[in-house]
Short mmCIF file of C-alpha atoms in Angstrom, two decimals:
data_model
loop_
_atom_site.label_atom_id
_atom_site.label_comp_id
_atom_site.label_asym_id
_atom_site.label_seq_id
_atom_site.Cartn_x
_atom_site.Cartn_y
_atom_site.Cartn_z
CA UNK A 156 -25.95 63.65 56.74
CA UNK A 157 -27.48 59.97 57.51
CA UNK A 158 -30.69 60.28 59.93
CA UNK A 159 -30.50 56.63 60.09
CA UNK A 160 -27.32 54.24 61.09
CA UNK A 161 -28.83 51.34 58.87
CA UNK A 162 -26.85 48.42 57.52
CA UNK A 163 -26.70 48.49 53.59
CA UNK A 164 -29.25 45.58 52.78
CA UNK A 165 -27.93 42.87 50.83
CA UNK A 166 -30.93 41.77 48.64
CA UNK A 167 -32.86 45.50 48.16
CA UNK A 168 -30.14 48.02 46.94
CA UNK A 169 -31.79 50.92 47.20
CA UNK A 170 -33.63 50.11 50.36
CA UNK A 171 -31.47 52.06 52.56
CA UNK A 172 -31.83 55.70 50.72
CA UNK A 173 -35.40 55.04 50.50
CA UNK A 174 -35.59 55.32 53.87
CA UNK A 175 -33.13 58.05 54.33
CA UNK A 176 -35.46 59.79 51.95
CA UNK A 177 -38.69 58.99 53.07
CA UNK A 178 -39.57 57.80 56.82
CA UNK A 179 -39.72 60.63 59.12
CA UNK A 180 -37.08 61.84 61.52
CA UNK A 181 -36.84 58.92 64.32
CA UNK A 182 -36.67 61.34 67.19
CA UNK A 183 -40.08 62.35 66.36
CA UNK A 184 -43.57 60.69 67.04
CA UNK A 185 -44.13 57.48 67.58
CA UNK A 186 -43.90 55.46 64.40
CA UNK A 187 -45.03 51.71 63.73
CA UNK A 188 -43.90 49.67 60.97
CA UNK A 189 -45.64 46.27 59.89
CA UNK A 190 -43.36 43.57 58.54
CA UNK A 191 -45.32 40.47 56.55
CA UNK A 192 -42.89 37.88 55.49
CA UNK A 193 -40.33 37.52 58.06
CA UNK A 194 -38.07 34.38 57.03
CA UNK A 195 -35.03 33.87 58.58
CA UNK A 196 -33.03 36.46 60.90
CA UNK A 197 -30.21 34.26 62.25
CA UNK A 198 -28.20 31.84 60.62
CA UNK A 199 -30.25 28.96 58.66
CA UNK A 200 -27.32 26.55 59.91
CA UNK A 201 -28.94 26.86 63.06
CA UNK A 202 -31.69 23.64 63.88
CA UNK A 203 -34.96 23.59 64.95
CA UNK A 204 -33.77 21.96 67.83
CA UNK A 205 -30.68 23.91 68.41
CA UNK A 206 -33.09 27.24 68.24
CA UNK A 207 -35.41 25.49 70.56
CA UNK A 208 -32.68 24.78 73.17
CA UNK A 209 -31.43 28.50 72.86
CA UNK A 210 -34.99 29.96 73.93
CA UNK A 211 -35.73 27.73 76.63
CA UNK A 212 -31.93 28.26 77.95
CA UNK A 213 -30.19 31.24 78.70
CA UNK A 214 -27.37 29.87 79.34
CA UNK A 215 -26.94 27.92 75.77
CA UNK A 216 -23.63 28.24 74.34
CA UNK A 217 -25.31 27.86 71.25
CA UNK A 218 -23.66 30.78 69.18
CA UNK A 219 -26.27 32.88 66.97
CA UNK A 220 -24.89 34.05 63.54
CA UNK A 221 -27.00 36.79 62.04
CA UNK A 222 -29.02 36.16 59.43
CA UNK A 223 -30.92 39.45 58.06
CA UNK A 224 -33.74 38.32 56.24
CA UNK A 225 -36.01 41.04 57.58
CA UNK A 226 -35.64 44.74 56.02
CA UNK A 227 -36.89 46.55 58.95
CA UNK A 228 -34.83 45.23 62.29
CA UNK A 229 -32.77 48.19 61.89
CA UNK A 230 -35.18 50.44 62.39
CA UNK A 231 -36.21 49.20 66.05
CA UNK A 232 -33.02 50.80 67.18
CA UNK A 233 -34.78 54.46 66.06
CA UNK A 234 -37.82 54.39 68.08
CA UNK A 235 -40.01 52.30 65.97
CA UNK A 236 -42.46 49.76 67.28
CA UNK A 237 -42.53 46.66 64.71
CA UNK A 238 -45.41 44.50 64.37
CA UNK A 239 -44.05 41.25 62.57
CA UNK A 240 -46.32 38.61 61.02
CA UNK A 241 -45.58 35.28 59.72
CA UNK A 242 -46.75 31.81 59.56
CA UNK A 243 -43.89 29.93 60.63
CA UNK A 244 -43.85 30.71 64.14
CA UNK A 245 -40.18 29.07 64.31
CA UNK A 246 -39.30 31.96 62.34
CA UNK A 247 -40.56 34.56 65.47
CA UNK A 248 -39.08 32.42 67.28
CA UNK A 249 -35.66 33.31 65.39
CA UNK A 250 -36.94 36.61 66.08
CA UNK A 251 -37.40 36.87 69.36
CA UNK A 252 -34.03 36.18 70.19
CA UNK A 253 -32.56 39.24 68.27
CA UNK A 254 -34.60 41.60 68.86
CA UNK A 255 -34.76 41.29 73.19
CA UNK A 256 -35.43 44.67 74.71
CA UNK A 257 -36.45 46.21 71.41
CA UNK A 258 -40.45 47.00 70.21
CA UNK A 259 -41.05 43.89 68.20
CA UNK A 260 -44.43 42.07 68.43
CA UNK A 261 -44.52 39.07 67.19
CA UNK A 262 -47.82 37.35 65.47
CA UNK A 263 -48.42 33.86 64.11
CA UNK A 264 -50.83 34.32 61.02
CA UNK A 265 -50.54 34.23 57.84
CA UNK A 266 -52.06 37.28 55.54
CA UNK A 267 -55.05 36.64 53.34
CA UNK A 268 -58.29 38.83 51.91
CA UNK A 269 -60.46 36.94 54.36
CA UNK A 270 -60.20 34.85 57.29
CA UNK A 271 -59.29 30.88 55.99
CA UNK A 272 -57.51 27.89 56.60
CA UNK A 273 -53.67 27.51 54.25
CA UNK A 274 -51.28 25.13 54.17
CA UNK A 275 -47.52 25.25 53.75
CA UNK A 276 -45.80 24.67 50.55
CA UNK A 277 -42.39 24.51 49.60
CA UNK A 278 -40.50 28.16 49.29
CA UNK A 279 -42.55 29.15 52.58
CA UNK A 280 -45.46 29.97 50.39
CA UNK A 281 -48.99 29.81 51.85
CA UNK A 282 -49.43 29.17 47.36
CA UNK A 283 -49.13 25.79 45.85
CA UNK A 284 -46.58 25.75 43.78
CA UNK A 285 -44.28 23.04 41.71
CA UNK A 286 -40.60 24.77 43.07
CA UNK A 287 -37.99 22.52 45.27
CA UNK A 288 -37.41 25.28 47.66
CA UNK A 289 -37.73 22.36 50.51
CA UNK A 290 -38.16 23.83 53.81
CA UNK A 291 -35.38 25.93 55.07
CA UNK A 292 -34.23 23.59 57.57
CA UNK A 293 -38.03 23.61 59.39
CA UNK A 294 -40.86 21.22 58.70
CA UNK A 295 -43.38 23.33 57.78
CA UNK A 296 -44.86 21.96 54.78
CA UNK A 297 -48.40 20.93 55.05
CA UNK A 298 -49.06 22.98 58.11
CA UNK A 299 -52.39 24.45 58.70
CA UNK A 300 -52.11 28.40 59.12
CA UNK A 301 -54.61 30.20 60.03
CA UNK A 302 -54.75 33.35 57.65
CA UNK A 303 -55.91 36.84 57.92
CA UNK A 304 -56.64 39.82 56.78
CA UNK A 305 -54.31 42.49 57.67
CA UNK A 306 -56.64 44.29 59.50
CA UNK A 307 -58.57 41.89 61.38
CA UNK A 308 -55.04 40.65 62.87
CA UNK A 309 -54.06 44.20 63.79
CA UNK A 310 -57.93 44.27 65.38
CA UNK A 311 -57.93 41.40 66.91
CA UNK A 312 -54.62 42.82 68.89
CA UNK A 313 -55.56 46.19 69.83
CA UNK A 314 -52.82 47.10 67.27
CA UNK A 315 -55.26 49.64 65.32
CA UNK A 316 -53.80 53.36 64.66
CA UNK A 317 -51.05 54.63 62.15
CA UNK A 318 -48.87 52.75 60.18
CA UNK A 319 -45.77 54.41 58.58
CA UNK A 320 -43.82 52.02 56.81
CA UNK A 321 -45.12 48.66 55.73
CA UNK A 322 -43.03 45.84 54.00
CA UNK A 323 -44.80 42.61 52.47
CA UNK A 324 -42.71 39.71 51.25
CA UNK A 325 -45.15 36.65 51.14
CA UNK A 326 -44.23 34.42 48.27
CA UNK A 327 -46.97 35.24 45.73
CA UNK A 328 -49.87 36.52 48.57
CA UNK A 329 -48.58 40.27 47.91
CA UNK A 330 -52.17 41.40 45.68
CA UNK A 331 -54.44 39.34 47.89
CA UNK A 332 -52.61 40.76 51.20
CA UNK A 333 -53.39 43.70 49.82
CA UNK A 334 -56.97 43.32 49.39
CA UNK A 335 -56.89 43.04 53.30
CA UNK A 336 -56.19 46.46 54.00
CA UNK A 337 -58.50 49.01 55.26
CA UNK A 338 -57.55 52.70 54.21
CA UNK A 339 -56.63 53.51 57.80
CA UNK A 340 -53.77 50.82 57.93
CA UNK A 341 -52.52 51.32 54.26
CA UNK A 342 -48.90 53.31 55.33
CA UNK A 343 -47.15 56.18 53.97
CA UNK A 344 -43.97 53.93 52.91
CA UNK A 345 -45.00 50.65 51.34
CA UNK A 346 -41.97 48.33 50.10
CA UNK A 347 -43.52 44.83 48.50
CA UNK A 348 -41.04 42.24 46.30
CA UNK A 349 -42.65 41.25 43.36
CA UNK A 350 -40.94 38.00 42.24
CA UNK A 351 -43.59 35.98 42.59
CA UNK A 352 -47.06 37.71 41.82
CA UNK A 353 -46.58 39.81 38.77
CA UNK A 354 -44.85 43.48 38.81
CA UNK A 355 -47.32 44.99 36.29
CA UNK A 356 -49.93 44.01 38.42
CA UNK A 357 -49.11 45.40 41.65
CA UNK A 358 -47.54 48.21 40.47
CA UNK A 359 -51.76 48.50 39.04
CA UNK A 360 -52.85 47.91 42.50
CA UNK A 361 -50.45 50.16 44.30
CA UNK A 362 -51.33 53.22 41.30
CA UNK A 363 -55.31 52.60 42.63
CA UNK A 364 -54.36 52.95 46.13
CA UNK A 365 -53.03 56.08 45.20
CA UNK A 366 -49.24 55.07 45.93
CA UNK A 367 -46.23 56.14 43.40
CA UNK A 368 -43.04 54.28 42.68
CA UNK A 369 -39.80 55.98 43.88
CA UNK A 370 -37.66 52.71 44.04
CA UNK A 371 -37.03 49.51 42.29
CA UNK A 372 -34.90 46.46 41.46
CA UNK A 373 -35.53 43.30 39.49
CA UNK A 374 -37.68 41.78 42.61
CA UNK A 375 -38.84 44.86 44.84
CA UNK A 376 -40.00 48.02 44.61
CA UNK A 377 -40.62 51.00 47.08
CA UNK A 378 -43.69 52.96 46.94
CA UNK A 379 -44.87 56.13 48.58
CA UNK A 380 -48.48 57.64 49.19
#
């Protein structure tokens, strides 16, 4: 029997029986998750200005298609809290309005091994890169973001104690995001997509954090310590 009425993801097959599997019963404890790499969770028809005019009026009959980027929101309808980090602060923004009256804090960094100044690229990378992504329908490129380490942001918010399932999509940051981490935020359930920063070489990292793979696919894997 399903502990978990979860949507089957579109873009990480086996993410749903890795958490049937895996994260602990959600009528028990309090459990945080931590999702890096937002992106978009309603439709990317919608404008920047047509999202603007929905937050700052309730009465917009601006209609809101879902668009799950995110592989956690599920989850917030368990009794998770979700801490939710990502540079493009239109993307919280996105956020915000589906996830009203749930545990979802929102935070505008981006994730680093120290604390430094990136800019936007193309492909909503904090890396520079040569792709045509463009910009997802929000001008972000060449943005300052002030970046992170894991930690420090979870510090810096009183947002310190355990972390049970962590998922990290940041466009090629994965290894150095993951230099960020003290051993008292590094979660039992870690699910990172490796496209862009080398399989081998996380899967290395992961291995030396003491982590072992239980899931994959061609661009994520799920790991469990």
């Amino acid at each position: 029997m399903k502990r978990f009425n979860l949507r089957e993801p579109v873009d990480i097959p086996f993410l749903v029986d890795f958490y049937e599997e895996y994260l602990p019963n959600p009528t028990t404890g309090n459990n945080t998750f931590v999702e890096i790499g937002v992106g978009h969770t309603i439709d990317k028809r919608l404008t920047i200005e047509s999202l603007h005019n929905k937050i700052m009026n309730e009465n917009s009959t601006e209609t809101i298609h879902p668009y799950c980027g995110s592989n956690t929101l599920d989850l917030l309808d368990h009794g998770f809290r979700g801490i939710y980090i990502d540079p493009v602060i239109e993307f919280l923004w996105e956020l915000g309005l589906v996830t009203k009256g749930k545990s979802a804090i929102p935070l505008n960094y981006g994730c680093s091994n120290k604390t430094e100044i990136r800019y936007m690229f193309s492909g909503e990378s904090l890396l520079e890169n040569s792709n045509n992504l463009g910009n997802s329908g929000i001008d972000y490129i060449n943005r300052p973001i002030l970046c992170m380490t894991l930690s420090d942001i979870l510090d810096r918010h009183d947002l310190s104690g355990p972390i049970t399932l962590m998922s990290i999509d940041a466009e090629g940051m994965e290894p150095l995001i993951l230099e960020g981490i003290r051993e008292e935020h590094l979660p039992k359930l870690m699910i990172l997509e490796t496209t862009h920063c080398g399989e081998n070489s996380i899967h290395e990292s992961m291995v030396s954090l003491g982590y072992e793979l239980k899931y994959s696919s061609p661009s994520d894997s799920g790991y469990v310590r």
